Amino acid sequence: DTGVSQNPRHKITKRGQNVTFRCDPISEHNRLYWYRQTLGQGPEFLTYFQNEAQLEKSRLLSDRFSAERPKGSFSTLEIQRTEQGDSAMYLCASSYQSVLNTEAFFGQGTRLTVV
Amino acid sequence: GNSVTQMEGPVTLSEEAFLTINCTYTATGYPSLFWYVQYPGEGLQLLLKATKADDKGSNKGFEATYRKETTSFHLEKGSVQVSDSAVYFCALTLFGNEKLTFGTGTRLTIIP
């Protein structure tokens, strides 16, 4: 297993277009998280899944954002009608939920630039 | 709400210097505390963690002690190397919900 994989690594899009990012977690991990990181800031939580169920969404996740994890494996994050303010690094992380283990493993991120 | 406040950066030190990066937190309940590191061009990696008061996390010569009385989790290393140059993030989670709340990050540069 090579860890958490995110594709694409970079995406440049015009304002108003839709974009979709993919995250492949570590294979036995049942939890998957999406975060957004803007320049000079720490990552901010967007949403997370346990298996295929989306359990929590941040207020940051406007109705233009949607995330899915249809079979409890990979996940997609779609942004509709992109705005310049959506430009950021989008990070995916996965973990195996248990009583003892709370470590999340991060992918390298997808950098989105909206022009 | 929950929040993490980190020492402002950037921090520049000479090789073999002593490092401290301050981190304080506010949380409802009893958080687990983490330090993550982001090396240039790489993803976030867990550096160390502590899950209860007075625990000390350690890894790669770095240490941090969970201080409940001062709500702090300061990162220390006795002798830094050029390879420690990276951005360091302090973070917390609450039991039962492992979403991370991060600080703003501290960029560390070590010069030979």
PDB file of C-alpha atoms in Angstrom:
ATOM      1  CA  ASP A   1       0.000   0.000   0.000  1.00  0.00           C
ATOM      2  CA  THR A   2       1.438   3.339  -1.016  1.00  0.00           C
ATOM      3  CA  GLY A   3      -0.594   5.472   1.341  1.00  0.00           C
ATOM      4  CA  VAL A   4      -3.326   7.981   0.604  1.00  0.00           C
ATOM      5  CA  SER A   5      -3.428   8.948  -3.056  1.00  0.00           C
ATOM      6  CA  GLN A   6      -5.008  12.108  -4.460  1.00  0.00           C
ATOM      7  CA  ASN A   7      -5.661  13.006  -8.077  1.00  0.00           C
ATOM      8  CA  PRO A   8      -5.054  15.269  -9.778  1.00  0.00           C
ATOM      9  CA  ARG A   9      -2.155  16.924  -7.964  1.00  0.00           C
ATOM     10  CA  HIS A  10      -2.849  20.254  -9.626  1.00  0.00           C
ATOM     11  CA  LYS A  11      -5.934  21.687 -11.287  1.00  0.00           C
ATOM     12  CA  ILE A  12      -6.364  25.053 -12.961  1.00  0.00           C
ATOM     13  CA  THR A  13      -9.897  25.953 -13.904  1.00  0.00           C
ATOM     14  CA  LYS A  14     -11.864  28.940 -15.058  1.00  0.00           C
ATOM     15  CA  ARG A  15     -14.329  30.578 -12.724  1.00  0.00           C
ATOM     16  CA  GLY A  16     -17.745  29.030 -13.066  1.00  0.00           C
ATOM     17  CA  GLN A  17     -16.519  25.587 -14.138  1.00  0.00           C
ATOM     18  CA  ASN A  18     -17.065  22.413 -12.139  1.00  0.00           C
ATOM     19  CA  VAL A  19     -14.157  20.366 -10.821  1.00  0.00           C
ATOM     20  CA  THR A  20     -13.902  16.933  -9.227  1.00  0.00           C
ATOM     21  CA  PHE A  21     -11.086  15.549  -7.124  1.00  0.00           C
ATOM     22  CA  ARG A  22     -10.481  11.943  -6.175  1.00  0.00           C
ATOM     23  CA  CYS A  23      -9.015  10.425  -3.033  1.00  0.00           C
ATOM     24  CA  ASP A  24      -7.970   6.789  -2.604  1.00  0.00           C
ATOM     25  CA  PRO A  25      -7.442   6.048   1.095  1.00  0.00           C
ATOM     26  CA  ILE A  26      -5.311   3.368   2.677  1.00  0.00           C
ATOM     27  CA  SER A  27      -7.179   0.198   1.882  1.00  0.00           C
ATOM     28  CA  GLU A  28      -8.322  -0.983   5.318  1.00  0.00           C
ATOM     29  CA  HIS A  29      -9.191   2.485   6.610  1.00  0.00           C
ATOM     30  CA  ASN A  30     -12.848   3.047   7.342  1.00  0.00           C
ATOM     31  CA  ARG A  31     -12.707   6.807   7.911  1.00  0.00           C
ATOM     32  CA  LEU A  32     -11.970   9.369   5.234  1.00  0.00           C
ATOM     33  CA  TYR A  33     -11.647  13.132   5.723  1.00  0.00           C
ATOM     34  CA  TRP A  34     -11.469  16.159   3.468  1.00  0.00           C
ATOM     35  CA  TYR A  35      -9.690  19.340   4.520  1.00  0.00           C
ATOM     36  CA  ARG A  36      -8.957  22.635   2.792  1.00  0.00           C
ATOM     37  CA  GLN A  37      -5.734  24.573   3.278  1.00  0.00           C
ATOM     38  CA  THR A  38      -5.175  28.113   2.097  1.00  0.00           C
ATOM     39  CA  LEU A  39      -1.798  29.818   1.933  1.00  0.00           C
ATOM     40  CA  GLY A  40      -0.326  30.499   5.355  1.00  0.00           C
ATOM     41  CA  GLN A  41      -3.095  28.700   7.203  1.00  0.00           C
ATOM     42  CA  GLY A  42      -3.551  25.298   8.742  1.00  0.00           C
ATOM     43  CA  PRO A  43      -5.898  22.766   7.170  1.00  0.00           C
ATOM     44  CA  GLU A  44      -9.598  23.300   7.896  1.00  0.00           C
ATOM     45  CA  PHE A  45     -12.008  20.403   8.211  1.00  0.00           C
ATOM     46  CA  LEU A  46     -14.629  20.071   5.473  1.00  0.00           C
ATOM     47  CA  THR A  47     -16.298  16.684   5.895  1.00  0.00           C
ATOM     48  CA  TYR A  48     -15.738  13.071   6.826  1.00  0.00           C
ATOM     49  CA  PHE A  49     -17.074   9.612   6.071  1.00  0.00           C
ATOM     50  CA  GLN A  50     -17.223   6.439   8.026  1.00  0.00           C
ATOM     51  CA  ASN A  51     -17.400   3.755   5.385  1.00  0.00           C
ATOM     52  CA  GLU A  52     -19.915   5.156   2.877  1.00  0.00           C
ATOM     53  CA  ALA A  53     -21.818   7.322   5.360  1.00  0.00           C
ATOM     54  CA  GLN A  54     -21.074  11.052   5.449  1.00  0.00           C
ATOM     55  CA  LEU A  55     -21.203  11.782   9.168  1.00  0.00           C
ATOM     56  CA  GLU A  56     -20.326  15.455   9.431  1.00  0.00           C
ATOM     57  CA  LYS A  57     -20.063  18.502   7.208  1.00  0.00           C
ATOM     58  CA  SER A  58     -18.450  21.792   8.138  1.00  0.00           C
ATOM     59  CA  ARG A  59     -20.178  25.127   7.663  1.00  0.00           C
ATOM     60  CA  LEU A  60     -17.327  25.784   5.216  1.00  0.00           C
ATOM     61  CA  LEU A  61     -18.882  23.249   2.867  1.00  0.00           C
ATOM     62  CA  SER A  62     -21.310  25.405   0.920  1.00  0.00           C
ATOM     63  CA  ASP A  63     -24.018  23.902  -1.267  1.00  0.00           C
ATOM     64  CA  ARG A  64     -21.640  24.146  -4.230  1.00  0.00           C
ATOM     65  CA  PHE A  65     -19.521  21.440  -2.627  1.00  0.00           C
ATOM     66  CA  SER A  66     -20.474  17.787  -2.570  1.00  0.00           C
ATOM     67  CA  ALA A  67     -18.542  14.767  -1.458  1.00  0.00           C
ATOM     68  CA  GLU A  68     -19.256  11.090  -1.949  1.00  0.00           C
ATOM     69  CA  ARG A  69     -17.782   7.778  -0.932  1.00  0.00           C
ATOM     70  CA  PRO A  70     -20.085   5.399  -2.761  1.00  0.00           C
ATOM     71  CA  LYS A  71     -18.620   2.042  -1.803  1.00  0.00           C
ATOM     72  CA  GLY A  72     -16.749   3.001   1.303  1.00  0.00           C
ATOM     73  CA  SER A  73     -13.456   3.017  -0.581  1.00  0.00           C
ATOM     74  CA  PHE A  74     -12.404   5.997  -2.723  1.00  0.00           C
ATOM     75  CA  SER A  75     -14.041   9.395  -2.361  1.00  0.00           C
ATOM     76  CA  THR A  76     -14.727  12.309  -4.676  1.00  0.00           C
ATOM     77  CA  LEU A  77     -15.076  15.987  -3.863  1.00  0.00           C
ATOM     78  CA  GLU A  78     -16.903  18.080  -6.437  1.00  0.00           C
ATOM     79  CA  ILE A  79     -17.039  21.851  -6.537  1.00  0.00           C
ATOM     80  CA  GLN A  80     -19.689  23.352  -8.790  1.00  0.00           C
ATOM     81  CA  ARG A  81     -19.533  26.856 -10.268  1.00  0.00           C
ATOM     82  CA  THR A  82     -16.052  27.472  -8.920  1.00  0.00           C
ATOM     83  CA  GLU A  83     -15.142  30.871  -7.503  1.00  0.00           C
ATOM     84  CA  GLN A  84     -11.736  32.447  -7.038  1.00  0.00           C
ATOM     85  CA  GLY A  85     -12.119  31.990  -3.296  1.00  0.00           C
ATOM     86  CA  ASP A  86     -12.134  28.235  -3.826  1.00  0.00           C
ATOM     87  CA  SER A  87      -8.448  28.366  -4.755  1.00  0.00           C
ATOM     88  CA  ALA A  88      -6.701  26.261  -2.120  1.00  0.00           C
ATOM     89  CA  MET A  89      -5.032  22.949  -1.428  1.00  0.00           C
ATOM     90  CA  TYR A  90      -7.583  20.196  -0.853  1.00  0.00           C
ATOM     91  CA  LEU A  91      -6.299  17.470   1.430  1.00  0.00           C
ATOM     92  CA  CYS A  92      -7.638  14.000   1.988  1.00  0.00           C
ATOM     93  CA  ALA A  93      -6.821  11.858   5.004  1.00  0.00           C
ATOM     94  CA  SER A  94      -7.834   8.405   6.158  1.00  0.00           C
ATOM     95  CA  SER A  95      -7.775   6.506   9.422  1.00  0.00           C
ATOM     96  CA  TYR A  96      -8.936   3.287  10.967  1.00  0.00           C
ATOM     97  CA  GLN A  97     -11.361   4.085  13.711  1.00  0.00           C
ATOM     98  CA  SER A  98     -10.802   2.140  16.890  1.00  0.00           C
ATOM     99  CA  VAL A  99     -10.773   2.825  20.592  1.00  0.00           C
ATOM    100  CA  LEU A 100      -7.035   3.379  20.631  1.00  0.00           C
ATOM    101  CA  ASN A 101      -5.953   4.590  17.235  1.00  0.00           C
ATOM    102  CA  THR A 102      -6.643   8.156  16.223  1.00  0.00           C
ATOM    103  CA  GLU A 103      -3.852   8.695  13.674  1.00  0.00           C
ATOM    104  CA  ALA A 104      -4.886  10.096  10.323  1.00  0.00           C
ATOM    105  CA  PHE A 105      -2.675   9.666   7.248  1.00  0.00           C
ATOM    106  CA  PHE A 106      -2.704  12.448   4.695  1.00  0.00           C
ATOM    107  CA  GLY A 107      -2.348  12.501   0.955  1.00  0.00           C
ATOM    108  CA  GLN A 108      -0.231  15.082  -0.841  1.00  0.00           C
ATOM    109  CA  GLY A 109      -3.243  17.131  -1.764  1.00  0.00           C
ATOM    110  CA  THR A 110      -4.806  18.622  -4.873  1.00  0.00           C
ATOM    111  CA  ARG A 111      -3.930  22.243  -5.493  1.00  0.00           C
ATOM    112  CA  LEU A 112      -6.817  24.093  -7.124  1.00  0.00           C
ATOM    113  CA  THR A 113      -6.335  27.426  -8.861  1.00  0.00           C
ATOM    114  CA  VAL A 114      -9.427  29.226 -10.107  1.00  0.00           C
ATOM    115  CA  VAL A 115      -8.671  31.920 -12.678  1.00  0.00           C
TER     116      VAL A 115
ATOM    117  CA  GLY B   1     -15.418  25.984  20.212  1.00  0.00           C
ATOM    118  CA  ASN B   2     -12.114  24.206  19.787  1.00  0.00           C
ATOM    119  CA  SER B   3      -9.026  26.074  18.651  1.00  0.00           C
ATOM    120  CA  VAL B   4      -5.250  25.846  18.494  1.00  0.00           C
ATOM    121  CA  THR B   5      -2.911  28.820  18.721  1.00  0.00           C
ATOM    122  CA  GLN B   6       0.622  28.434  17.459  1.00  0.00           C
ATOM    123  CA  MET B   7       3.728  30.506  17.702  1.00  0.00           C
ATOM    124  CA  GLU B   8       3.994  32.899  14.799  1.00  0.00           C
ATOM    125  CA  GLY B   9       6.659  32.136  12.238  1.00  0.00           C
ATOM    126  CA  PRO B  10       8.803  31.946  10.367  1.00  0.00           C
ATOM    127  CA  VAL B  11      11.516  30.663  12.676  1.00  0.00           C
ATOM    128  CA  THR B  12      15.140  30.553  11.532  1.00  0.00           C
ATOM    129  CA  LEU B  13      17.777  28.768  13.587  1.00  0.00           C
ATOM    130  CA  SER B  14      21.339  27.624  13.135  1.00  0.00           C
ATOM    131  CA  GLU B  15      22.101  23.938  13.026  1.00  0.00           C
ATOM    132  CA  GLU B  16      22.423  22.362  16.501  1.00  0.00           C
ATOM    133  CA  ALA B  17      20.373  25.124  18.135  1.00  0.00           C
ATOM    134  CA  PHE B  18      17.611  24.377  20.643  1.00  0.00           C
ATOM    135  CA  LEU B  19      14.084  24.576  19.250  1.00  0.00           C
ATOM    136  CA  THR B  20      10.808  25.472  20.931  1.00  0.00           C
ATOM    137  CA  ILE B  21       7.567  26.030  19.030  1.00  0.00           C
ATOM    138  CA  ASN B  22       4.748  27.084  21.318  1.00  0.00           C
ATOM    139  CA  CYS B  23       1.246  25.684  21.043  1.00  0.00           C
ATOM    140  CA  THR B  24      -1.771  26.339  23.249  1.00  0.00           C
ATOM    141  CA  TYR B  25      -5.275  25.046  22.830  1.00  0.00           C
ATOM    142  CA  THR B  26      -8.899  25.604  23.792  1.00  0.00           C
ATOM    143  CA  ALA B  27     -11.182  22.601  23.819  1.00  0.00           C
ATOM    144  CA  THR B  28     -14.493  21.407  25.202  1.00  0.00           C
ATOM    145  CA  GLY B  29     -13.655  18.121  26.849  1.00  0.00           C
ATOM    146  CA  TYR B  30     -10.347  16.290  26.885  1.00  0.00           C
ATOM    147  CA  PRO B  31      -8.537  16.445  23.573  1.00  0.00           C
ATOM    148  CA  SER B  32      -5.770  14.364  22.078  1.00  0.00           C
ATOM    149  CA  LEU B  33      -2.905  16.558  20.891  1.00  0.00           C
ATOM    150  CA  PHE B  34      -0.686  16.194  17.854  1.00  0.00           C
ATOM    151  CA  TRP B  35       2.209  17.704  16.014  1.00  0.00           C
ATOM    152  CA  TYR B  36       2.190  17.237  12.248  1.00  0.00           C
ATOM    153  CA  VAL B  37       5.072  18.147   9.936  1.00  0.00           C
ATOM    154  CA  GLN B  38       4.980  19.072   6.275  1.00  0.00           C
ATOM    155  CA  TYR B  39       8.295  18.787   4.454  1.00  0.00           C
ATOM    156  CA  PRO B  40       8.677  20.665   1.159  1.00  0.00           C
ATOM    157  CA  GLY B  41       6.672  18.977  -1.586  1.00  0.00           C
ATOM    158  CA  GLU B  42       5.242  16.323   0.716  1.00  0.00           C
ATOM    159  CA  GLY B  43       1.985  15.661   2.546  1.00  0.00           C
ATOM    160  CA  LEU B  44       1.330  16.159   6.236  1.00  0.00           C
ATOM    161  CA  GLN B  45       2.953  13.525   8.425  1.00  0.00           C
ATOM    162  CA  LEU B  46       2.257  12.786  12.054  1.00  0.00           C
ATOM    163  CA  LEU B  47       5.342  13.679  14.094  1.00  0.00           C
ATOM    164  CA  LEU B  48       4.127  12.848  17.596  1.00  0.00           C
ATOM    165  CA  LYS B  49       1.021  12.721  19.749  1.00  0.00           C
ATOM    166  CA  ALA B  50      -0.215  12.616  23.337  1.00  0.00           C
ATOM    167  CA  THR B  51      -3.657  11.450  24.367  1.00  0.00           C
ATOM    168  CA  LYS B  52      -3.916  12.473  28.015  1.00  0.00           C
ATOM    169  CA  ALA B  53      -2.562  14.968  30.509  1.00  0.00           C
ATOM    170  CA  ASP B  54       1.147  14.650  31.400  1.00  0.00           C
ATOM    171  CA  ASP B  55       1.798  12.279  28.486  1.00  0.00           C
ATOM    172  CA  LYS B  56       4.946  13.012  26.536  1.00  0.00           C
ATOM    173  CA  GLY B  57       5.033  12.341  22.827  1.00  0.00           C
ATOM    174  CA  SER B  58       8.408  11.884  21.173  1.00  0.00           C
ATOM    175  CA  ASN B  59       9.804  11.051  17.750  1.00  0.00           C
ATOM    176  CA  LYS B  60      12.975  11.835  15.759  1.00  0.00           C
ATOM    177  CA  GLY B  61      14.427  13.777  18.705  1.00  0.00           C
ATOM    178  CA  PHE B  62      11.328  15.965  19.044  1.00  0.00           C
ATOM    179  CA  GLU B  63       9.292  15.997  22.244  1.00  0.00           C
ATOM    180  CA  ALA B  64       6.086  17.595  23.488  1.00  0.00           C
ATOM    181  CA  THR B  65       4.331  17.232  26.846  1.00  0.00           C
ATOM    182  CA  TYR B  66       0.558  17.522  27.268  1.00  0.00           C
ATOM    183  CA  ARG B  67       0.091  20.185  29.976  1.00  0.00           C
ATOM    184  CA  LYS B  68      -3.523  20.383  31.028  1.00  0.00           C
ATOM    185  CA  GLU B  69      -2.935  23.117  33.614  1.00  0.00           C
ATOM    186  CA  THR B  70      -1.521  25.494  30.996  1.00  0.00           C
ATOM    187  CA  THR B  71      -3.456  24.006  28.036  1.00  0.00           C
ATOM    188  CA  SER B  72      -0.197  23.727  26.146  1.00  0.00           C
ATOM    189  CA  PHE B  73       1.696  21.241  23.964  1.00  0.00           C
ATOM    190  CA  HIS B  74       4.978  22.944  23.092  1.00  0.00           C
ATOM    191  CA  LEU B  75       7.298  21.226  20.623  1.00  0.00           C
ATOM    192  CA  GLU B  76      10.992  20.979  21.548  1.00  0.00           C
ATOM    193  CA  LYS B  77      14.181  19.566  20.100  1.00  0.00           C
ATOM    194  CA  GLY B  78      17.586  19.822  21.676  1.00  0.00           C
ATOM    195  CA  SER B  79      19.686  20.059  18.522  1.00  0.00           C
ATOM    196  CA  VAL B  80      18.068  20.805  15.170  1.00  0.00           C
ATOM    197  CA  GLN B  81      19.387  19.717  11.789  1.00  0.00           C
ATOM    198  CA  VAL B  82      19.021  21.193   8.324  1.00  0.00           C
ATOM    199  CA  SER B  83      16.718  18.277   7.487  1.00  0.00           C
ATOM    200  CA  ASP B  84      14.237  19.521  10.124  1.00  0.00           C
ATOM    201  CA  SER B  85      13.360  22.487   7.906  1.00  0.00           C
ATOM    202  CA  ALA B  86       9.605  22.177   7.346  1.00  0.00           C
ATOM    203  CA  VAL B  87       6.247  23.571   8.412  1.00  0.00           C
ATOM    204  CA  TYR B  88       5.017  22.300  11.788  1.00  0.00           C
ATOM    205  CA  PHE B  89       1.330  22.156  12.724  1.00  0.00           C
ATOM    206  CA  CYS B  90      -0.122  21.672  16.175  1.00  0.00           C
ATOM    207  CA  ALA B  91      -3.545  20.022  16.195  1.00  0.00           C
ATOM    208  CA  LEU B  92      -6.184  18.460  18.423  1.00  0.00           C
ATOM    209  CA  THR B  93      -9.045  15.999  18.220  1.00  0.00           C
ATOM    210  CA  LEU B  94     -11.787  15.131  20.634  1.00  0.00           C
ATOM    211  CA  PHE B  95     -12.554  11.558  21.584  1.00  0.00           C
ATOM    212  CA  GLY B  96     -15.140   9.957  19.355  1.00  0.00           C
ATOM    213  CA  ASN B  97     -14.624  12.392  16.491  1.00  0.00           C
ATOM    214  CA  GLU B  98     -11.199  12.291  14.949  1.00  0.00           C
ATOM    215  CA  LYS B  99     -11.497  15.410  12.842  1.00  0.00           C
ATOM    216  CA  LEU B 100      -8.429  17.528  13.433  1.00  0.00           C
ATOM    217  CA  THR B 101      -8.414  21.179  14.414  1.00  0.00           C
ATOM    218  CA  PHE B 102      -5.107  22.701  13.312  1.00  0.00           C
ATOM    219  CA  GLY B 103      -3.097  25.750  14.219  1.00  0.00           C
ATOM    220  CA  THR B 104      -1.863  28.048  11.480  1.00  0.00           C
ATOM    221  CA  GLY B 105       1.527  26.339  11.209  1.00  0.00           C
ATOM    222  CA  THR B 106       5.076  27.475  11.913  1.00  0.00           C
ATOM    223  CA  ARG B 107       7.653  27.481   9.148  1.00  0.00           C
ATOM    224  CA  LEU B 108      11.055  26.402  10.448  1.00  0.00           C
ATOM    225  CA  THR B 109      14.264  26.987   8.516  1.00  0.00           C
ATOM    226  CA  ILE B 110      17.576  25.604   9.756  1.00  0.00           C
ATOM    227  CA  ILE B 111      20.727  27.110   8.322  1.00  0.00           C
ATOM    228  CA  PRO B 112      24.046  25.244   8.303  1.00  0.00           C
TER     229      PRO B 112
END
